XYZ file of C-alpha atoms in Angstrom:
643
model
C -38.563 21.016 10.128
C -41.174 19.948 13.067
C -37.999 19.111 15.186
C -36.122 22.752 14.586
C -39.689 24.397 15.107
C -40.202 22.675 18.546
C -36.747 23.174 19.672
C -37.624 27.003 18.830
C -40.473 27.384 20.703
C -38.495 26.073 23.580
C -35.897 28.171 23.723
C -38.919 31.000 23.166
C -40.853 29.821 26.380
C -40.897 32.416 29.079
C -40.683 30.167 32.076
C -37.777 28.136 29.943
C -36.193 31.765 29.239
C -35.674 32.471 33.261
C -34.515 29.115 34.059
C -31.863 29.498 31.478
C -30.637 33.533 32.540
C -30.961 32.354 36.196
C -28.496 29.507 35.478
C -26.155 31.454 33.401
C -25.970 33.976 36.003
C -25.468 31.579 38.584
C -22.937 29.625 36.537
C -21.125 33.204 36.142
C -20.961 33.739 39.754
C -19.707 29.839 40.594
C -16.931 29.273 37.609
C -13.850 31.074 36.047
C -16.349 32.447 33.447
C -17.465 35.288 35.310
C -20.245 37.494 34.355
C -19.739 41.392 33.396
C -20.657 42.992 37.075
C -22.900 45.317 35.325
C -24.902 41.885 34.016
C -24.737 40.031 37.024
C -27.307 40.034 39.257
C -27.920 40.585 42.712
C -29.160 37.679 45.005
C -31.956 39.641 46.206
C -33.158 40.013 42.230
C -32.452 36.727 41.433
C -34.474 35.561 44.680
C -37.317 38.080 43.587
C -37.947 36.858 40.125
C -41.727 35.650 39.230
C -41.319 32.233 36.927
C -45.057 32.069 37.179
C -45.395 35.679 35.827
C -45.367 36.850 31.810
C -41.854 37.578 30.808
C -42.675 41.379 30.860
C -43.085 41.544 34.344
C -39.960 39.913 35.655
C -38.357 42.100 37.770
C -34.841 41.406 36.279
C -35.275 42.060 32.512
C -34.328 39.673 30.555
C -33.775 42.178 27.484
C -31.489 44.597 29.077
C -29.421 42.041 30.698
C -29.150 40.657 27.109
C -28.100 43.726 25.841
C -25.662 44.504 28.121
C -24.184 40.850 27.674
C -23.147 42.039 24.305
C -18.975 42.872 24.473
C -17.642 45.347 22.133
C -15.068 46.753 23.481
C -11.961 44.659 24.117
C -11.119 46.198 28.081
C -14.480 44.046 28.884
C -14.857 40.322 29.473
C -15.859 38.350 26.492
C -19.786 37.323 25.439
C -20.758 34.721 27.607
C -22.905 33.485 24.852
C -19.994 32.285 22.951
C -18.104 31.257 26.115
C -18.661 27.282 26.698
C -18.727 25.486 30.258
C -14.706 25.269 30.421
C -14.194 28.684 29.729
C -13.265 28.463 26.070
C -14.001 31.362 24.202
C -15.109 31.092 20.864
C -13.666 34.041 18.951
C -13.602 32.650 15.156
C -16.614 31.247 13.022
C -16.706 29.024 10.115
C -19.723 29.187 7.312
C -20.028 26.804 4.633
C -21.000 28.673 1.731
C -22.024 25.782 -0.346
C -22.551 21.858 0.239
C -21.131 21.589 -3.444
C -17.768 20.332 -4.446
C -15.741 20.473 -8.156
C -13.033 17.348 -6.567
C -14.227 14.027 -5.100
C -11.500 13.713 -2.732
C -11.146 10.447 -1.701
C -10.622 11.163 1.696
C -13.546 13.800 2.201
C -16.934 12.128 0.019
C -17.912 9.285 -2.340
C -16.839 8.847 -5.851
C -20.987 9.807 -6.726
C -20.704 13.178 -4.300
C -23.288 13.424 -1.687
C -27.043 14.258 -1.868
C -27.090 17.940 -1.739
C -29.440 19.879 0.169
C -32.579 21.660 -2.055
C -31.497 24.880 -2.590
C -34.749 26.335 -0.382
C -33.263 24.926 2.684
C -29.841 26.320 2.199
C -28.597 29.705 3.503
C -29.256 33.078 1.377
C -27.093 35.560 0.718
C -29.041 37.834 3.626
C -29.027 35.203 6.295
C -25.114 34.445 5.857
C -24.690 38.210 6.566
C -27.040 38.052 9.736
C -25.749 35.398 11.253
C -22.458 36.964 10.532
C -22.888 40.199 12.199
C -24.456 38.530 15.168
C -21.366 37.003 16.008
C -19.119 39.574 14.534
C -21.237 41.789 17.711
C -20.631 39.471 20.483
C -16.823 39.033 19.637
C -15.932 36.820 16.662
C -12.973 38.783 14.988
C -12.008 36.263 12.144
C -14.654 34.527 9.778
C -13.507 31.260 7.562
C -15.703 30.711 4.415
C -16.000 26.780 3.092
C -17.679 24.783 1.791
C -17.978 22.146 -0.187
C -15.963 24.637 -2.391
C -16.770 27.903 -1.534
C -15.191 29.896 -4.610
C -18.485 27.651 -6.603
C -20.759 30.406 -5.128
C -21.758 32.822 -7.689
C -21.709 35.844 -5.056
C -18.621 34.948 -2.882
C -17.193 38.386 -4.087
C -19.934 40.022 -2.787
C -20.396 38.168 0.402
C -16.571 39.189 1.051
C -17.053 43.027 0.281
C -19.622 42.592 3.011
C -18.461 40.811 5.648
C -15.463 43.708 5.508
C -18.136 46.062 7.019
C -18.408 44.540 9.850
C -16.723 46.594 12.513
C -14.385 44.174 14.973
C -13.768 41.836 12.291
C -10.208 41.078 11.736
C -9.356 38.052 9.790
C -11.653 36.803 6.459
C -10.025 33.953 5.227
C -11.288 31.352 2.935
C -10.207 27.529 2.228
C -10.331 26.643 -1.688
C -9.374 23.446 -3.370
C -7.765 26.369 -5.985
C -9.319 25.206 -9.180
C -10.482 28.608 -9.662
C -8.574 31.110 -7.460
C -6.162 32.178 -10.050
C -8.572 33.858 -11.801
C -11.080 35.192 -9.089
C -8.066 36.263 -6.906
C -7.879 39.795 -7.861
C -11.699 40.709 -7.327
C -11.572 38.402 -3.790
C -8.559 40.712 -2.258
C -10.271 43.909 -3.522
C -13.262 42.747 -1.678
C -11.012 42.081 1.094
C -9.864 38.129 1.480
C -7.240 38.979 3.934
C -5.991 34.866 4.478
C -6.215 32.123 1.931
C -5.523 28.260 2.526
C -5.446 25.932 -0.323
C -5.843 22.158 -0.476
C -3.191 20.228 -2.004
C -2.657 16.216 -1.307
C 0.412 15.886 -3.859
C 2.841 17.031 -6.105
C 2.695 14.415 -8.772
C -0.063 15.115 -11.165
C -1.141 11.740 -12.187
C -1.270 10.957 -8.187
C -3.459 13.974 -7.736
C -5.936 12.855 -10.390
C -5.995 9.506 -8.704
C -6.567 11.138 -5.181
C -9.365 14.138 -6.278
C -10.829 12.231 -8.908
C -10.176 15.145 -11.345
C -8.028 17.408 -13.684
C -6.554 20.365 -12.290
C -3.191 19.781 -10.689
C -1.344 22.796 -12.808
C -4.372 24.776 -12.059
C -3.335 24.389 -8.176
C -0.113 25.496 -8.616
C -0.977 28.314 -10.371
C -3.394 29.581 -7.656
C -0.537 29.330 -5.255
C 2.026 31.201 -7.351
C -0.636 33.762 -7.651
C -1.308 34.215 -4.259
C 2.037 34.690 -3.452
C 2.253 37.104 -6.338
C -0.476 38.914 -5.010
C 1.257 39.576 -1.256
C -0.251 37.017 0.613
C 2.664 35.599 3.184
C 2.217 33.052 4.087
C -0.593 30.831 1.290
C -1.321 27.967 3.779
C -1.374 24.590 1.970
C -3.421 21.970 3.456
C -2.122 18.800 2.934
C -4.352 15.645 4.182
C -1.793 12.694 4.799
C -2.494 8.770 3.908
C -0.663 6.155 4.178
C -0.268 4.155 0.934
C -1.508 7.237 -0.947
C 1.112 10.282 -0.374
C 2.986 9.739 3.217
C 6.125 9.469 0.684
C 5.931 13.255 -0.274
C 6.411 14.473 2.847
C 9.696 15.370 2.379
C 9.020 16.765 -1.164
C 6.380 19.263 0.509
C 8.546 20.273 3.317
C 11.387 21.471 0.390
C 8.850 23.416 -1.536
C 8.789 25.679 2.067
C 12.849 26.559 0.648
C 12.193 29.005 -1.740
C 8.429 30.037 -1.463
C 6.616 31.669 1.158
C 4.055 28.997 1.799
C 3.575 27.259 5.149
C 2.272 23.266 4.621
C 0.039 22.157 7.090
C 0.130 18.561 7.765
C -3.262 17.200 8.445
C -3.789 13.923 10.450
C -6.601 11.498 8.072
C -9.633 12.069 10.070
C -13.248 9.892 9.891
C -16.097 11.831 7.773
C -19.036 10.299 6.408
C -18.362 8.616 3.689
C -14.831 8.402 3.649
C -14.216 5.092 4.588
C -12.018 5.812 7.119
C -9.441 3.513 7.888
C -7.282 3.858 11.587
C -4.013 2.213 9.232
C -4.279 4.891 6.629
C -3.808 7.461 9.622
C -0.028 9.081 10.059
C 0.750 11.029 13.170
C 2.629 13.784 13.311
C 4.929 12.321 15.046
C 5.826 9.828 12.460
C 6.273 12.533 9.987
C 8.165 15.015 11.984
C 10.448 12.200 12.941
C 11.178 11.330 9.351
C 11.438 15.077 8.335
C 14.321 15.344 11.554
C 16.553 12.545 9.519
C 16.918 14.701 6.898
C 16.542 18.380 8.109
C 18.026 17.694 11.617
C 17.995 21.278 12.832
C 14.287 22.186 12.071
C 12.825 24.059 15.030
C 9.436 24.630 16.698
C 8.362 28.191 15.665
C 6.003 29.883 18.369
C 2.130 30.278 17.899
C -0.944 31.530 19.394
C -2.843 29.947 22.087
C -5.751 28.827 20.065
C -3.798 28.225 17.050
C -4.337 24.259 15.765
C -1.156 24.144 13.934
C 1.979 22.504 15.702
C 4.521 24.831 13.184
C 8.071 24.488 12.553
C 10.649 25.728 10.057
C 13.753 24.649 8.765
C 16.427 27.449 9.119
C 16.755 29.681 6.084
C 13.732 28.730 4.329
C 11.155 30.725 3.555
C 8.272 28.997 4.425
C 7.099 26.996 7.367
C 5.160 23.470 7.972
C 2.582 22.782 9.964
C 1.014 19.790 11.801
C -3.243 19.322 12.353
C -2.658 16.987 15.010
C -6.624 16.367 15.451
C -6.429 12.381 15.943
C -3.178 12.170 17.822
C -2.987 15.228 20.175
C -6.273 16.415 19.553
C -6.398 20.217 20.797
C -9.637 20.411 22.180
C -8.535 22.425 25.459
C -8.052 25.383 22.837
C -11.187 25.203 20.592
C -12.156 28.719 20.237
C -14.305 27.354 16.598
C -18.230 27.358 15.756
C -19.066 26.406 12.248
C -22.581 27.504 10.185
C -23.380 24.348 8.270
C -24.693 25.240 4.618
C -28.005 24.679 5.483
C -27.906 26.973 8.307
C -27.216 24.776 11.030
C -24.433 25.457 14.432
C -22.149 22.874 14.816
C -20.265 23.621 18.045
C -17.959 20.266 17.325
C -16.905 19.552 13.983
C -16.729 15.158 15.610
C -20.285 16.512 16.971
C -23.782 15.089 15.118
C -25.642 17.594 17.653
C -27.170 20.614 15.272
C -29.107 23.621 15.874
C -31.187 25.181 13.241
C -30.224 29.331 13.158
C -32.266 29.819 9.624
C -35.312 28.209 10.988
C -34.937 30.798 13.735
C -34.370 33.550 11.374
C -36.984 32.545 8.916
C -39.845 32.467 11.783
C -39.109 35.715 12.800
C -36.382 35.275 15.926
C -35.042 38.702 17.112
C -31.231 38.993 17.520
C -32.021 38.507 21.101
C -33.686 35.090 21.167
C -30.962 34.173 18.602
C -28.360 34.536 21.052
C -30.400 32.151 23.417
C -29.911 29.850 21.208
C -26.343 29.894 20.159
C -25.608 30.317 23.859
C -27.267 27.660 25.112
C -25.885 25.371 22.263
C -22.442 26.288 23.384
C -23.205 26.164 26.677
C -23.794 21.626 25.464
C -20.197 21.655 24.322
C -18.382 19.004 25.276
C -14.749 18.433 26.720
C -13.415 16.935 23.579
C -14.226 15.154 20.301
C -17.776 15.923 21.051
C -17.706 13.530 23.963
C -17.321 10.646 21.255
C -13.801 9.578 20.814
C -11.092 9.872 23.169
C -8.192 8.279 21.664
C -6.288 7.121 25.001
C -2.441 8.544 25.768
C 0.836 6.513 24.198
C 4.246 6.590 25.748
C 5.324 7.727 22.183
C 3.393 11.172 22.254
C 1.656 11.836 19.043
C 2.118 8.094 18.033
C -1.197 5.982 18.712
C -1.856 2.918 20.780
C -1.137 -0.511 18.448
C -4.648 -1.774 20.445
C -6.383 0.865 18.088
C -8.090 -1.755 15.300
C -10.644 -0.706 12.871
C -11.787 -4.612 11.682
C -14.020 -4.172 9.481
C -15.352 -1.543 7.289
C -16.120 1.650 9.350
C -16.448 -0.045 12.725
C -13.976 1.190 15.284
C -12.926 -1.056 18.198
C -11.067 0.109 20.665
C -9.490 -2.994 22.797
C -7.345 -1.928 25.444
C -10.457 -1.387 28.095
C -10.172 -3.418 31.019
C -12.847 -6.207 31.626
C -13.892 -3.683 34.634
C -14.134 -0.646 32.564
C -17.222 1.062 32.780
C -18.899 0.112 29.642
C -17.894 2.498 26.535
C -19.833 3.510 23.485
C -17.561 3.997 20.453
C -19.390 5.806 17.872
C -18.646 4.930 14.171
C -16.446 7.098 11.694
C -19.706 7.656 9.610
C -21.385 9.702 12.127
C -18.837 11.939 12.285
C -19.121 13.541 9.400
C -21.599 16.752 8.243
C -24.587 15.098 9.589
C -27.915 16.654 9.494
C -30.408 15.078 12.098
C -30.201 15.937 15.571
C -30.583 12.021 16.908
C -27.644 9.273 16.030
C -27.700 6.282 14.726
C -28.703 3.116 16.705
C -25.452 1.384 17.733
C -24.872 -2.130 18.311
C -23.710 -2.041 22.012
C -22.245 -5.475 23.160
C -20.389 -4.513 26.601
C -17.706 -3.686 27.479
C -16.544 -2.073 24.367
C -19.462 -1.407 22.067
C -19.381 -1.039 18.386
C -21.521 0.628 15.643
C -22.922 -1.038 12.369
C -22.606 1.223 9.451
C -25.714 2.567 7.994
C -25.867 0.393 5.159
C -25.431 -2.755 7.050
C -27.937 -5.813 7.326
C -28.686 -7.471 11.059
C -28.625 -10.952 9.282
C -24.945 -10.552 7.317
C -22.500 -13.097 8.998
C -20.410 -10.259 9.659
C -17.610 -10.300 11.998
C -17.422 -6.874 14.588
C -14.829 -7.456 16.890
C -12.500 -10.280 18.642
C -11.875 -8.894 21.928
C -9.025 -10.419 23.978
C -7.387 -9.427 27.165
C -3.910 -8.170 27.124
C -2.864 -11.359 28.968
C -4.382 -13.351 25.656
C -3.411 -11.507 22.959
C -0.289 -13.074 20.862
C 1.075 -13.941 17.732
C -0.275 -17.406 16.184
C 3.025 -18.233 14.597
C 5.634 -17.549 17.316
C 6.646 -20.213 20.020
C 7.118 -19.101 24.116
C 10.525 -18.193 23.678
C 8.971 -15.226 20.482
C 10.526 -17.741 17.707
C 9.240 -18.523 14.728
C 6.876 -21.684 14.423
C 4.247 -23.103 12.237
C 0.905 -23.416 13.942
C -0.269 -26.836 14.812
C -3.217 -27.631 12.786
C -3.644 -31.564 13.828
C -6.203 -30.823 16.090
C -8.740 -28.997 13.572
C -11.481 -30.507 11.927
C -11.410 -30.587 8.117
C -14.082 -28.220 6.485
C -14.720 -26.241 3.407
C -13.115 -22.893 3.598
C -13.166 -20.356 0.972
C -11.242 -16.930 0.651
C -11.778 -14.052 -1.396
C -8.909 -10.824 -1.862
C -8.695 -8.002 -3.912
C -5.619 -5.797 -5.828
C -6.077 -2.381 -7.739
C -3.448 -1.362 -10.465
C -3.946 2.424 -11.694
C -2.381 2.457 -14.880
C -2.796 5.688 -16.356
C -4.774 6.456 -19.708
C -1.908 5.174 -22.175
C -1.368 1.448 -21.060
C -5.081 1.380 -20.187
C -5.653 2.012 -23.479
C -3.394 -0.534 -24.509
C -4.648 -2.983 -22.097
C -8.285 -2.642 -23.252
C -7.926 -2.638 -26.690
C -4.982 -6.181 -26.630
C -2.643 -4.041 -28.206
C 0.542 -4.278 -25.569
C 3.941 -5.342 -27.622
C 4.069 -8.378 -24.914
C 0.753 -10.047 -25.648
C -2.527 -10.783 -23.758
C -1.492 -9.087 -20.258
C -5.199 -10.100 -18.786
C -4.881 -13.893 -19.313
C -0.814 -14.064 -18.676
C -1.838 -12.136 -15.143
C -4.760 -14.431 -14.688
C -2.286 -17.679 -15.277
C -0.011 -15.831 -13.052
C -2.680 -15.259 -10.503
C -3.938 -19.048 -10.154
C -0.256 -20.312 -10.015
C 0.994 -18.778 -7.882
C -2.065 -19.503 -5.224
C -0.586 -23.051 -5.944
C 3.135 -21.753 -4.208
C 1.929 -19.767 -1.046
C 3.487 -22.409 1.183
C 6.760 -22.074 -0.846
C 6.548 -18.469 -1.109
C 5.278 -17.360 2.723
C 7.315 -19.791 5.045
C 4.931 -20.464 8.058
C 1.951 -21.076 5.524
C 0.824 -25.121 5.126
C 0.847 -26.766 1.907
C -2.910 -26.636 0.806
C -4.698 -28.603 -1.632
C -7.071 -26.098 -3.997
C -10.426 -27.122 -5.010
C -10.466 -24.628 -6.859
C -9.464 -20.721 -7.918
C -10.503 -17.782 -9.410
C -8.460 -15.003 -11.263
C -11.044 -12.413 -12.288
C -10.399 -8.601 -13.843
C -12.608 -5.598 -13.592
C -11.666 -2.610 -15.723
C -12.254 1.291 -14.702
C -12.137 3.447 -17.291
C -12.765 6.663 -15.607
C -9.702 6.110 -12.922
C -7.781 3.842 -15.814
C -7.263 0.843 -13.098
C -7.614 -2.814 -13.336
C -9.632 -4.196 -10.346
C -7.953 -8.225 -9.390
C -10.583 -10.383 -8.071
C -9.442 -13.868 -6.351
C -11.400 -16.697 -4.785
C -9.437 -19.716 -3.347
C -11.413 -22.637 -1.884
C -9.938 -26.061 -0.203
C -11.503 -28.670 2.278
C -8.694 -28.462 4.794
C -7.935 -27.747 8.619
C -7.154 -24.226 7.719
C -7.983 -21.309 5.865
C -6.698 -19.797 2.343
C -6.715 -16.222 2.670
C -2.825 -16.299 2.292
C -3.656 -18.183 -1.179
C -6.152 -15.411 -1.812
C -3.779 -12.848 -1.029
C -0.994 -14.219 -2.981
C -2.874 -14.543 -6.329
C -4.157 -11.204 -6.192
C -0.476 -9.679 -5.491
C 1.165 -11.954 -8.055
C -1.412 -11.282 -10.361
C -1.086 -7.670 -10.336
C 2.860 -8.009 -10.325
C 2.551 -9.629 -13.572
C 0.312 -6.659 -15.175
C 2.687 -4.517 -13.733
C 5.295 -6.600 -15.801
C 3.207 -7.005 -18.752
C 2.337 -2.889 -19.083
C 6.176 -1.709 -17.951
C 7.171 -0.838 -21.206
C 4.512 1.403 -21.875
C 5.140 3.665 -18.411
C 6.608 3.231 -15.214
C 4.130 5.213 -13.505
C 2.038 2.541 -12.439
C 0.437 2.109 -8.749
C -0.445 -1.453 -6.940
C -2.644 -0.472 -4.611
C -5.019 -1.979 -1.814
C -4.044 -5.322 -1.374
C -6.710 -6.550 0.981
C -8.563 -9.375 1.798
C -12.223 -9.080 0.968
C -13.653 -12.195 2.897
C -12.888 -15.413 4.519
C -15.456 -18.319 5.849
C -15.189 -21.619 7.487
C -12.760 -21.205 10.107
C -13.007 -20.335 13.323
C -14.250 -16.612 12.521
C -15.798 -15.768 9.590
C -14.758 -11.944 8.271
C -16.681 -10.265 5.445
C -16.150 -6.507 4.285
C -19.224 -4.708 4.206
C -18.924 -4.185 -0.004
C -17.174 -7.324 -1.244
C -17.147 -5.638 -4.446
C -16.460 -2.442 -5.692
C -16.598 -0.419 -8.996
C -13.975 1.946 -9.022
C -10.863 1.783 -7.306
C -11.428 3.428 -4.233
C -8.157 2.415 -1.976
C -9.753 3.096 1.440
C -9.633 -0.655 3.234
C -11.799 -2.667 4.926
């Protein structure tokens, strides 16, 4: 609160006031962004103006120009408040209604939620509506209410009905997860919900379960039928797209364009706190418009608006379009014309950004519309180029495909490799700060130059954790391929014997009838935990027959272990190998864990089919050369994001 107060009586400082009008009109006169000529102006003013003086005395006043700055009519340039340094203008808004969510995607927040926000410090019903109609008056023509899930707010109707006053406001749209549309769609068009957009991940229930942690697939569907229903052409569908979880519905969404109205929008997996973001889980459009092509060869490229995010095609004679959110691969940052209102009441000008301005401490210490618009202007006057100034994720031959030198290594650290030794050096921010941060300073990164990496919030200094092996491109190769890019076993003669130990990990979501089943020791083919456990510790025993370029291994010793999740109905495989050798056993690790979750597979078959191996990873290895830990060795629900 002390930091939002003292940024507020900055922006209120006279002197700080005519330094920041001078510059703007100045930067109007010198750029493409060019100031109203009944704002702008003259040298001779400019030249005349008294910083020394109390504001009331300047010469040029500082509250006429601001009220002239304001652009309501459409044959005038737009509001330079909302106009950025490279001439983007910023023409649609996005206010989070609520920090509180019904799902637990597994992409978006932890399995536990997040710590909300005391309801004090979030946004009233009033203050939405202020904030709204200040931008609504300096040019924003389409509003997006979020959340969290925004359809949780008691008032939303009302909110709606509201906003629809607002003169020069075109577009009021909301984005729902849809577990309660159906029934709350009616009173939400009255009010006047012109655009809706509804999340969906998948079309097979059980997978959508897994993915939300919760009920309420058919409930989904049914909002979209009833939006259709109700006239609304096209219902957007956002679907988020991860490898290993739903990249093999693509094709599946892209039919159900044939016969209804909707228009999928492909959305590229992007880092948020908490996510666990992974860069291997990530699909580029590219990849999936490339797969769609093999089967609908003649889908075309149908033609958008200028700031529209959505790369959007159709395949002739359907109904319905798709979509791509190309934010990690192509990012469209050049377009941006998007400002968001946090919950709490804070202006994000970047949704990568961590940078936050306070509007409701403004409003709630008395700020008049003017000195508002100080603020928001000179916050998007700080916006940067792209990605918040962050990320840059560098250009690929393949467009929309990304560079193989992208590695995420360990659990939410991000190392980007293919810098030159020369390159100036480069901070690469984590995937956890890029998510609905609150605090106006980052975290303290771990800089080690030149390519710099950041420790997750939650790690400790002293962990024997392993960041990043940088090589050059000159080094980098494959350990089992000869000169000539053959095969060949690595030559371990030269190593020194030592202990080396290996753990890895396997998650098999069942589904609530062979969990059952499993639990209670009542499948028709016996004890599946101890067969899979024998399994498990046998097969460790035949990596080197099993994976060819692996060396025969003697075992100290190996553990099988099983961890049982009720609420997601999975069976969490723990192995630990351990040898005195000249090189590791994370292969040994690896391979009990797999055939250990084969066999449960095998052992539960009977009772369903619909059963998902998932996240086979290895949790840690020691001993060798490099030690490499995950920074949670152990989890308690089967949350597949990786290492």
């Amino acid at each position: 609160m002390a930091t939002h107060a003292s940024l507020f009586c900055r922006f209120l400082d006279g002197h700080r006031r005519v330094q920041y009008f001078r510059k703007l009109c100045v930067r109007g006169a010198n750029s493409d962004t060019q100031l109203h000529p009944s704002v702008a102006p003259k040298q001779s003013e400019l030249e005349s103006i008294d910083t020394t003086s109390a504001a009331h005395k300047y010469k040029f006043s500082i509250k006429t120009a601001l009220k002239q700055k304001r652009f309501t009519d459409d044959s005038k340039p737009f509001s330079a408040f909302l106009t950025d340094t490279f001439g983007r203008r910023h023409s649609y808004l996005r206010i989070s209604l609520t920090e509180k969510c019904n799902l637990r995607c597994q992409y978006c927040m932890p399995e536990d939620g997040v710590k909300l926000t005391p309801k004090a410090q979030l946004l009233s019903t009033a203050e939405i509506l202020t904030i709204a109609r200040l931008f609504v008056h300096e040019g924003v023509d389409k509003i997006r209410l979020t959340g969290g899930e925004p359809l949780i707010r008691p008032d939303v109707v009302d909110i709606i009905a509201e906003l629809r006053k607002l003169e020069g406001l075109k577009t009021i749209a909301v984005t729902t997860n849809g577990l309660n549309l159906a029934r709350t769609l009616p009173r939400l068009k009255q009010a006047g919900l012109s655009h809706i957009n509804i999340s969906l991940d998948t079309l097979v229930p059980a997978k959508f379960e897994f993915i939300v942690r919760r009920k309420g697939f058919h409930k989904v569907m049914e909002s979209i039928d009833k939006a259709i229903e109700m006239g609304y052409n096209p219902v957007k569908v956002n679907c988020v797209v991860m490898r290993g979880f739903n990249e093999d519905e693509v094709m599946d969404f892209v039919a159900l364009t044939e016969k209804k109205p909707v228009e999928v929008r492909f959305i590229e997996y992007m880092p948020f706190d908490g996510n666990k973001w992974n860069f291997k889980k990530m699909v580029s459009y590219q990849e999936m418009l490339d797969q769609i092509r093999q089967h609908w060869p003649d889908i075309g490229m149908v033609q958008t608006g200028p700031t529209d995010t959505s790369k959007t095609y159709q395949v002739p004679g359907f109904k319905g379009q798709v979509g791509f959110i190309t934010s990690m691969s192509e990012h469209f940052c050049g377009t941006c014309n998007r400002l968001r209102i946090t919950a709490d009441g804070n202006l994000k000008v970047c949704l990568f950004g961590n940078t936050e301005v306070s509007l409701r401490d403004a409003i709630r210490s008395g700020a008049s519309d003017e000195e508002l618009l100080q603020i928001i202007g000179a916050a998007v006057g700080r916006k940067k180029k792209q990605h918040a100034g962050h990320l840059s994720l560098p250009q690929t031959t393949h467009p929309g495909r990304i560079s193989l030198h992208h590695i995420l290594n360990s659990e939410d650290v991000l190392c980007l490799t293919d810098w030159k030794a020369s390159t100036k050096p480069t901070r690469v921010f984590s995937p956890n700060i890029y998510g609905h941060l609150r605090s106006n300073t980052s975290r303290s990164p771990l800089e080690p130059a030149p390519i710099s990496c950041t420790l997750p919030p939650n790690a400790k200094l002293h962990q024997s954790i392993r960041l990043c092996h940088h090589s050059s491109d000159t080094d980098a190769k494959l350990s089992h391929t000869d000169a000539q890019g053959r095969a060949s076993m690595v030559d371990v003669s030269v190593k020194v014997p030592s202990c080396r130990t290996a753990s890895a990990q396997a998650i098999v979501l069942l589904g609530p009838t062979a969990f059952s089943l499993l639990r209670e020791n009542q499948l028709v083919k016996g004890d599946a935990l101890a067969v899979s456990q024998i399994a498990g510790i046998l097969a460790s025993k035949q990596t080197s027959n099993l994976i060819p370029l692996c060396h025969p291994l003697p075992l100290d010793h190996v553990t099988v272990t099983f961890e049982l999740d009720e609420k997601q109905h999975a069976a969490i495989i723990s192995t630990t190998c351990r040898t005195t050798g000249r090189t590791g056993v994370e292969m040994e690790a690896l391979t009990a864990a797999s055939v250990a979750a084969l066999t449960l597979y095998d052992m539960c078959k009977a009772v369903t089919h619909n059963i998902i191996i998932t996240d086979v990873k290895l949790i840690s290895k020691t001993g060798g050369k490099r030690d490499f830990h995950c920074f949670q060795n152990t989890i308690k629900s089967p949350d597949v994001k990786g290492c």
